[in-house]
Short mmCIF file of C-alpha atoms in Angstrom, two decimals:
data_model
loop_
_atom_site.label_atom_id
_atom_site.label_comp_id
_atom_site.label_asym_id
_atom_site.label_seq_id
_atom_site.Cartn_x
_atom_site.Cartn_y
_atom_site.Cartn_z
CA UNK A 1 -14.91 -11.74 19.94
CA UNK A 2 -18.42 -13.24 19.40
CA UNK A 3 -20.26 -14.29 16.03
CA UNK A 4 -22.13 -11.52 15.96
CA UNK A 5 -18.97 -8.58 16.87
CA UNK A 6 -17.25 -10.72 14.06
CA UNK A 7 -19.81 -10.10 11.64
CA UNK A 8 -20.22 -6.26 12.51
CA UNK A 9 -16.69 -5.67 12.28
CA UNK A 10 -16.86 -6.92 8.65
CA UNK A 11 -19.60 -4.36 7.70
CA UNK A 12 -17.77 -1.53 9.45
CA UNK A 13 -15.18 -2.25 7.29
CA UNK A 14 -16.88 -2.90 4.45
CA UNK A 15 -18.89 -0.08 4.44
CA UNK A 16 -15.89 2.43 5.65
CA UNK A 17 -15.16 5.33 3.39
CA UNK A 18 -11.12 4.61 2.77
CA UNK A 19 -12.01 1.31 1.65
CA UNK A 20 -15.01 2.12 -0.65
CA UNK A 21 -12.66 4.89 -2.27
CA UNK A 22 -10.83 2.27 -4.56
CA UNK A 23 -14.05 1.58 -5.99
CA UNK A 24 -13.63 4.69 -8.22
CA UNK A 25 -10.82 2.61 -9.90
CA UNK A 26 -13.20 0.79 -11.43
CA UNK A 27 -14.52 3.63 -13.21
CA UNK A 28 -11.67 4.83 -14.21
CA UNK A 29 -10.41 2.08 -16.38
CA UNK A 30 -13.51 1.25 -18.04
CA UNK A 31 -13.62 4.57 -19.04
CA UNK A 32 -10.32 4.80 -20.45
CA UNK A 33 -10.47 0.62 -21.60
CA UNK A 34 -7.93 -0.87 -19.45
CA UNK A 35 -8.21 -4.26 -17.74
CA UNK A 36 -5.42 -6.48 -15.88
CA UNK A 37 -4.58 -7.38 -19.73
CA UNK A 38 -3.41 -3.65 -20.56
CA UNK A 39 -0.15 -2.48 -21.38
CA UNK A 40 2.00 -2.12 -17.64
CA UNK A 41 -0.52 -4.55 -16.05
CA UNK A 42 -3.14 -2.25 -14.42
CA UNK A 43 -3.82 -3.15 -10.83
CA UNK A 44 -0.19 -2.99 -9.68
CA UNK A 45 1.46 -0.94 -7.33
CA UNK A 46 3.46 0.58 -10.69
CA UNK A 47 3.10 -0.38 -13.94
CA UNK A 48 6.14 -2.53 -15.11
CA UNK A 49 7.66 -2.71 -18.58
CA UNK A 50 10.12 -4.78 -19.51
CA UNK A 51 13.80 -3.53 -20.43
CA UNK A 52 16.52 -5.02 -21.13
CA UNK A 53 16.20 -8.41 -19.27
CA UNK A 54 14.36 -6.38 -16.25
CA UNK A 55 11.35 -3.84 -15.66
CA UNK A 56 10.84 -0.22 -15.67
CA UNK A 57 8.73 0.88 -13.50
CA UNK A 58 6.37 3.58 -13.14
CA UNK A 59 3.96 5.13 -10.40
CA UNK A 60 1.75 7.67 -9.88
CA UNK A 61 -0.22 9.44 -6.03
CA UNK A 62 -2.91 12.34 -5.86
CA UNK A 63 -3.91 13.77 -2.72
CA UNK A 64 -7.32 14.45 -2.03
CA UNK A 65 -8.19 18.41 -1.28
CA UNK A 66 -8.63 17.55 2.50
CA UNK A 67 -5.52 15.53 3.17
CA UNK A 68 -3.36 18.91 1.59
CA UNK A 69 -5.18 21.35 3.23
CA UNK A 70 -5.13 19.94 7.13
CA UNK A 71 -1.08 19.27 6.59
CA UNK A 72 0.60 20.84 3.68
CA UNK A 73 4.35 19.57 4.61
CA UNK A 74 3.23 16.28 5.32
CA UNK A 75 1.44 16.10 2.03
CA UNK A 76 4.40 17.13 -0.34
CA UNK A 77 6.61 14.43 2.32
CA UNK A 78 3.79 11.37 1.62
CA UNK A 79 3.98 12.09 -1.86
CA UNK A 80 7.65 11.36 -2.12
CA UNK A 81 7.02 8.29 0.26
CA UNK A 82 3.79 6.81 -1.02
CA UNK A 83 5.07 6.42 -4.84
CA UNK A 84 8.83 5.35 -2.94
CA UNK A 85 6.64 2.75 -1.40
CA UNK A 86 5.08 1.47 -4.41
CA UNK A 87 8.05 1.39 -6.47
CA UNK A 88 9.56 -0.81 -3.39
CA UNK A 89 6.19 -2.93 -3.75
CA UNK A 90 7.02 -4.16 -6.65
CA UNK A 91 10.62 -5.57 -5.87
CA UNK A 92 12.09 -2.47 -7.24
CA UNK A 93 14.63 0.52 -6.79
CA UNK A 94 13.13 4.39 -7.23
CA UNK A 95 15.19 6.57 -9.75
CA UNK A 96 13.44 9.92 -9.38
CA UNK A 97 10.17 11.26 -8.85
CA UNK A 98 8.36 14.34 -10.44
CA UNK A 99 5.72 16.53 -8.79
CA UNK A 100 2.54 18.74 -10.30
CA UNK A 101 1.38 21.18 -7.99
CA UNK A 102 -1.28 24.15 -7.63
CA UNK A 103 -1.71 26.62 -5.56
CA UNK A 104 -2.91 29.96 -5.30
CA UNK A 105 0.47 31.80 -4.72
CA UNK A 106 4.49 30.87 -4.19
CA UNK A 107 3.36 31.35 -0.20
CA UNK A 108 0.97 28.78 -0.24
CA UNK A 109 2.61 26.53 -2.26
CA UNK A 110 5.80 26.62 -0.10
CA UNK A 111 5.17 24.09 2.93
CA UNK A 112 3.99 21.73 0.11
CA UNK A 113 7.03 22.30 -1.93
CA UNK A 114 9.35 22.08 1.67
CA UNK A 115 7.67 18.66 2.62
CA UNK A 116 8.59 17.57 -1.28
CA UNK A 117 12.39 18.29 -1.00
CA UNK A 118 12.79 16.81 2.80
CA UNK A 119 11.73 13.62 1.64
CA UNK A 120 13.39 13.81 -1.53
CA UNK A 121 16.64 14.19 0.28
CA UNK A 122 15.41 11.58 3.02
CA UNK A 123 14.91 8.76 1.10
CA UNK A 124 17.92 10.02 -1.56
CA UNK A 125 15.35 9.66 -4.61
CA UNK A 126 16.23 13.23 -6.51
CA UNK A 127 13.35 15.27 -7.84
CA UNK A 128 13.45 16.13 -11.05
CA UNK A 129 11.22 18.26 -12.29
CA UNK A 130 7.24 18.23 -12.87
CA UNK A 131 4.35 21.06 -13.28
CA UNK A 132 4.00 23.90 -11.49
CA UNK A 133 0.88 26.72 -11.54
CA UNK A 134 0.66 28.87 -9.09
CA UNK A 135 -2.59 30.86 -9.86
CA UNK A 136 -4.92 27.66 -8.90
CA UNK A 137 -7.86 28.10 -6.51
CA UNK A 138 -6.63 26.12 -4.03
CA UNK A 139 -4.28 23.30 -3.28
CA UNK A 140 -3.83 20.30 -5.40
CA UNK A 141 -0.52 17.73 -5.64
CA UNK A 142 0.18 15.10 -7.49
CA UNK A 143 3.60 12.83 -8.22
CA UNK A 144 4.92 10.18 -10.51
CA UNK A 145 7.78 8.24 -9.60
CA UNK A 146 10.47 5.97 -12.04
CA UNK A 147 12.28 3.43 -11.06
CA UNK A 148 13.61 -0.08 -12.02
CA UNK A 149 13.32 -4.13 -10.97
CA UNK A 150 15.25 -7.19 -11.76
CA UNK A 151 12.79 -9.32 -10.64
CA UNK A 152 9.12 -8.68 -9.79
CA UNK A 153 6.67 -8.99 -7.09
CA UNK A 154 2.86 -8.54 -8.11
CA UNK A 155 -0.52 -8.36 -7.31
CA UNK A 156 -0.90 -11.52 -9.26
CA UNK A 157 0.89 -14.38 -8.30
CA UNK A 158 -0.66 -14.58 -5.14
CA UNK A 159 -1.49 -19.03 -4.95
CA UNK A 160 -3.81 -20.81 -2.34
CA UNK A 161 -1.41 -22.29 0.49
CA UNK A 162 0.64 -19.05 0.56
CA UNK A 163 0.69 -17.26 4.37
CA UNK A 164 0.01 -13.83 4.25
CA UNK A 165 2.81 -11.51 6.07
CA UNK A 166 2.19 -8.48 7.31
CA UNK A 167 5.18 -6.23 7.40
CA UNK A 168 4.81 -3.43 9.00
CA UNK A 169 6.56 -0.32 10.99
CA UNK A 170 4.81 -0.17 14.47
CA UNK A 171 7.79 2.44 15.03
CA UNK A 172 5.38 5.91 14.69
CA UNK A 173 1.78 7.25 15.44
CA UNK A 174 -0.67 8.74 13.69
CA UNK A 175 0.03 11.74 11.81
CA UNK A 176 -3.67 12.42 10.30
CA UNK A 177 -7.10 10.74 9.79
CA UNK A 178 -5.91 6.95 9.52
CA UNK A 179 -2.45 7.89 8.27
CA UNK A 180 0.24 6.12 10.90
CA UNK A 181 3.64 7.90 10.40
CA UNK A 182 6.65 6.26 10.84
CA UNK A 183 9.10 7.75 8.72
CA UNK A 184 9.84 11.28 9.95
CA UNK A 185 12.00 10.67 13.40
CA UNK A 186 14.09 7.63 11.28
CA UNK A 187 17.18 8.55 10.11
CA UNK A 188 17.86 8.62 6.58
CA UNK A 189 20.26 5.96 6.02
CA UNK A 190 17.27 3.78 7.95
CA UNK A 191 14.49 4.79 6.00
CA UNK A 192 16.48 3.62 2.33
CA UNK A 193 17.49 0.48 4.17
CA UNK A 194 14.31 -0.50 5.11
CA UNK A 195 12.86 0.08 1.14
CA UNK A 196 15.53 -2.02 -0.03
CA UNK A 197 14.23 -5.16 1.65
CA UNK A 198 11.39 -5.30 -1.07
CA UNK A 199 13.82 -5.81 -4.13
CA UNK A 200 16.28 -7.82 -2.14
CA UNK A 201 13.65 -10.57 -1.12
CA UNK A 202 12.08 -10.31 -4.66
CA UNK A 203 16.19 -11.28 -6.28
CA UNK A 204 16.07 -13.71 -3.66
CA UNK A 205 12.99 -15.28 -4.74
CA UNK A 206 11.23 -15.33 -0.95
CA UNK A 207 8.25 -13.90 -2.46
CA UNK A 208 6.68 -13.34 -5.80
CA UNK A 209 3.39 -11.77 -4.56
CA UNK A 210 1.95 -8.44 -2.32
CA UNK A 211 1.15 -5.38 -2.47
CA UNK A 212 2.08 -1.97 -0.19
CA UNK A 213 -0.83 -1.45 2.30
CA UNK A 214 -2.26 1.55 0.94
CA UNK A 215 -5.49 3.57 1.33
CA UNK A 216 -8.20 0.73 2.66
CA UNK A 217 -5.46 -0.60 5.10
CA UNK A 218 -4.75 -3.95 5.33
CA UNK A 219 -8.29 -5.28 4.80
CA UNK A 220 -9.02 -3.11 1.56
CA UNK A 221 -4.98 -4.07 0.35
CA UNK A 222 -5.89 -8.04 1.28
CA UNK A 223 -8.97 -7.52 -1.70
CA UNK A 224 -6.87 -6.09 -3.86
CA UNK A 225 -4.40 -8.91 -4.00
CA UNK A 226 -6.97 -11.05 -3.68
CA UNK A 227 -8.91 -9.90 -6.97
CA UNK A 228 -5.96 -9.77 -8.68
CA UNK A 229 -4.69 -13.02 -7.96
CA UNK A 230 -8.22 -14.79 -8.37
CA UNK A 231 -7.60 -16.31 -5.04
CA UNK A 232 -9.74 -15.87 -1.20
CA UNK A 233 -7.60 -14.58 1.48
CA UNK A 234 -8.58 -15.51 5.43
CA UNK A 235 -7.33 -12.69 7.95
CA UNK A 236 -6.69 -14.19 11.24
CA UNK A 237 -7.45 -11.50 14.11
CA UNK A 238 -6.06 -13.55 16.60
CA UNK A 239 -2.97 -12.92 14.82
CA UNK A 240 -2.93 -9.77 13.72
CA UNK A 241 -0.95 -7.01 16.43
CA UNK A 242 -1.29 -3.43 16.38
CA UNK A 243 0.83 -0.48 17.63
CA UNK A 244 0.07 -0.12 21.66
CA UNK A 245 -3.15 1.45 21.92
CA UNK A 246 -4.39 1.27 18.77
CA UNK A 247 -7.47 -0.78 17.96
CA UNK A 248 -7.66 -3.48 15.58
CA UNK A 249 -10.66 -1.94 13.55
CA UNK A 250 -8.46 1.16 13.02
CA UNK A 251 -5.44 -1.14 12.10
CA UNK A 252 -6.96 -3.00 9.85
CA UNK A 253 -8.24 -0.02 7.43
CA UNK A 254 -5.09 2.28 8.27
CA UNK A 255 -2.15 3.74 6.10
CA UNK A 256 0.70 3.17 7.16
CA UNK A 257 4.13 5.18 6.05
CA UNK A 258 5.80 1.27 6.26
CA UNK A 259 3.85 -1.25 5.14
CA UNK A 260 3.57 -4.23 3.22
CA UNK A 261 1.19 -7.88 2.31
CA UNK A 262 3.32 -10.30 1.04
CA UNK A 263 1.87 -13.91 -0.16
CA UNK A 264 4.82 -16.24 0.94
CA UNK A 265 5.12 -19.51 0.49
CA UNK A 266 5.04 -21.52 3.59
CA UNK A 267 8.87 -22.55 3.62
CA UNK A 268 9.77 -19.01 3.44
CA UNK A 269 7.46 -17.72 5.64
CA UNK A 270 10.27 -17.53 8.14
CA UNK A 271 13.50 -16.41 6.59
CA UNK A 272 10.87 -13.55 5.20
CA UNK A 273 9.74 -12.50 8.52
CA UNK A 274 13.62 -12.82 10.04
CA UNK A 275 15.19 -9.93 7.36
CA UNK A 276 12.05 -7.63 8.59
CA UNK A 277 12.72 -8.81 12.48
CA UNK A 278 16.50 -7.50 11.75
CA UNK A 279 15.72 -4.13 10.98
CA UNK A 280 13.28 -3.78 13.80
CA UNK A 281 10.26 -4.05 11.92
CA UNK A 282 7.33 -5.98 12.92
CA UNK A 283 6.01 -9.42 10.44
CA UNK A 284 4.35 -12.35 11.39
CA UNK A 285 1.72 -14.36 9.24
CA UNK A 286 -1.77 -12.92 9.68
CA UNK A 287 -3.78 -15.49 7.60
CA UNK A 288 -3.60 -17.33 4.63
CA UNK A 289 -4.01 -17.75 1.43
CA UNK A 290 -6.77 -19.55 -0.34
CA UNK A 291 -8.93 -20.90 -3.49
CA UNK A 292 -12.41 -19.12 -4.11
CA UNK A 293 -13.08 -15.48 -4.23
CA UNK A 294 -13.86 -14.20 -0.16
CA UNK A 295 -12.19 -12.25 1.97
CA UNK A 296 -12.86 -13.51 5.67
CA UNK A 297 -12.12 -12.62 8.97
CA UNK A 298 -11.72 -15.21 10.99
CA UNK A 299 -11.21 -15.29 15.35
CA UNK A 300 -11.21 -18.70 16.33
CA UNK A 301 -14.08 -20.63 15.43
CA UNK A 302 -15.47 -17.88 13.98
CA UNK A 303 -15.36 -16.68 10.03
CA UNK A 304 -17.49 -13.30 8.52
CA UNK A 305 -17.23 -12.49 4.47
CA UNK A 306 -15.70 -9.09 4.23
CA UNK A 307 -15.99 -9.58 0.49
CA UNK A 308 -16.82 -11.58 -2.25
CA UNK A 309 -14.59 -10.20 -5.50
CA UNK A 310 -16.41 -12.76 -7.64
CA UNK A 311 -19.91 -11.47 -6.57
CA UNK A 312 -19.13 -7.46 -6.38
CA UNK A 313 -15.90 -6.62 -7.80
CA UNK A 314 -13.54 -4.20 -6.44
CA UNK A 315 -11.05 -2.70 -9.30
CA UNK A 316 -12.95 -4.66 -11.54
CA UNK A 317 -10.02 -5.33 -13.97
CA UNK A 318 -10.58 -8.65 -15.41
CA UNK A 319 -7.53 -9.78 -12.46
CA UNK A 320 -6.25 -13.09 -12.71
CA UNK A 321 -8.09 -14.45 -15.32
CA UNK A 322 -7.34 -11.65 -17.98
#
């Protein structure tokens, strides 16, 4: 890859839909007057209280009109999954999740409602309870999630020297738009397994630091962290491996059902990577963390900014330094 590809590839992304989404974040908070200093710690993967020597925790997913409407299953299933995986995130254990939907009758509501309860009894999280109307205009679907952590991993204790891991479940294809599935042919007993790798490396102390790779993929997740933390993160492409035939300009802004950043300190970069290896799912170090405020893209010789936090921020949350 040339200079110059580098350097497109980096505006691509930059200038990609799913990653300029989070930048309605922003507007959100300062709206409502929360900063990295609130209560819960906006700019999480859940907001974390502490209890009794430990953390609740607390998430929340809406699904934007298009995403119901082209799957309705799969978008009650991801909203069990997507709040699973942030609880998981954050080095914690999911409790039970509540859903709000609308829709214009029982009929349309039901594939919604279907994909809701198979996940729910997938990944052995009970629903239990939420907000129902049924004489909406169209589709909408939200879901919170509660759940609990001994010991944390954030968005802000990412520290110059860490590697950054990808972890991630090449194990699937893609479902929808940039949404790589690989959750619905595992069995159950897999699928809670796998989550409870998160909390168990977090007691362990192997990592204090990531984030799931949500909407933005792994280049838009990387900011985040990166903002938060008040650190630059480098994203070696030489590195970085995608599912067979998948392109690394998809993979790098794409969802996936399985997937985590974790900043790891270079001594554990290994016995991290091993307890993914075990259960089959792929992690190697794809850069590094450093000081400043970039996000590069590096191949060889080559670097290209992919963002500056300091000079346009992202979630604009007051991060690190709050």
């Amino acid at each position: 890859m040339s200079q110059e590809d580098l350097s497109a590839l980096a505006e691509r992304l930059r200038d990609h839909p799913s990653i300029r989404s989070k930048l309605g974040i922003a507007r959100a908070t300062r709206t409502l007057g929360l900063s990295a200093a609130s209560d819960g710690r906006p700019g999480d993967d859940a907001a974390a209280l502490p209890c009794d020597g430990g953390y609740d925790l607390l998430a929340g997913e809406g699904f934007i009109p298009a995403f119901i409407e082209d799957d309705p299953w799969f978008a009650g299933w991801c909203a069990v999954m997507v709040n699973l995986s942030d609880i998981a995130a954050m080095g914690g254990r999911s409790a039970a999740v509540v859903d709000q939907v609308w829709a214009p009758s029982a009929e349309a509501a039901a594939p919604l409602l279907q994909g809701l309860r198979d996940a729910s009894a997938a990944y052995g999280v009970p629903l239990v309870g939420g907000h129902t109307n049924l004489s909406a205009p169209a589709l909408g679907l939200a879901a919170s999630v509660f759940g609990k952590a001994q010991r944390l991993i954030t968005s802000f204790d990412a520290a110059p020297g860490d590697l950054l891991i990808a972890a991630v479940d090449h194990r699937g294809s893609y479902r929808n738009f940039d949404n790589f599935c690989a959750a619905l042919d595992a069995p159950p007993d897999r699928l809670r397994r796998d989550l409870e790798l998160l909390p168990a490396l977090a007691e362990d102390a192997l990592t204090r630091a990531g984030k799931d790779i949500s909407q933005g993929g792994i280049v838009g997740t990387a900011l985040m962290l990166a903002e938060c933390s008040g650190v630059g993160i480098e994203i070696d492409l030489s590195a970085l491996i995608p599912p067979q035939g998948t392109a690394a300009e998809r993979w790098l802004r794409s969802f996936p059902s399985f997937g985590f950043l974790l900043s790891v300190a270079p001594e554990n970069a290994n016995a991290v990577c091993a307890r993914f290896a075990a259960r089959g799912i792929d992690a190697c170090a794809i850069g590094r963390v450093t000081d400043g405020s970039a996000v590069t893209l590096t191949h060889g010789p080559d670097r290209a900014l992919f963002w500056d936090h300091a000079q346009t921020p992202y979630l604009d949350l007051g991060g690190h330094h709050a």
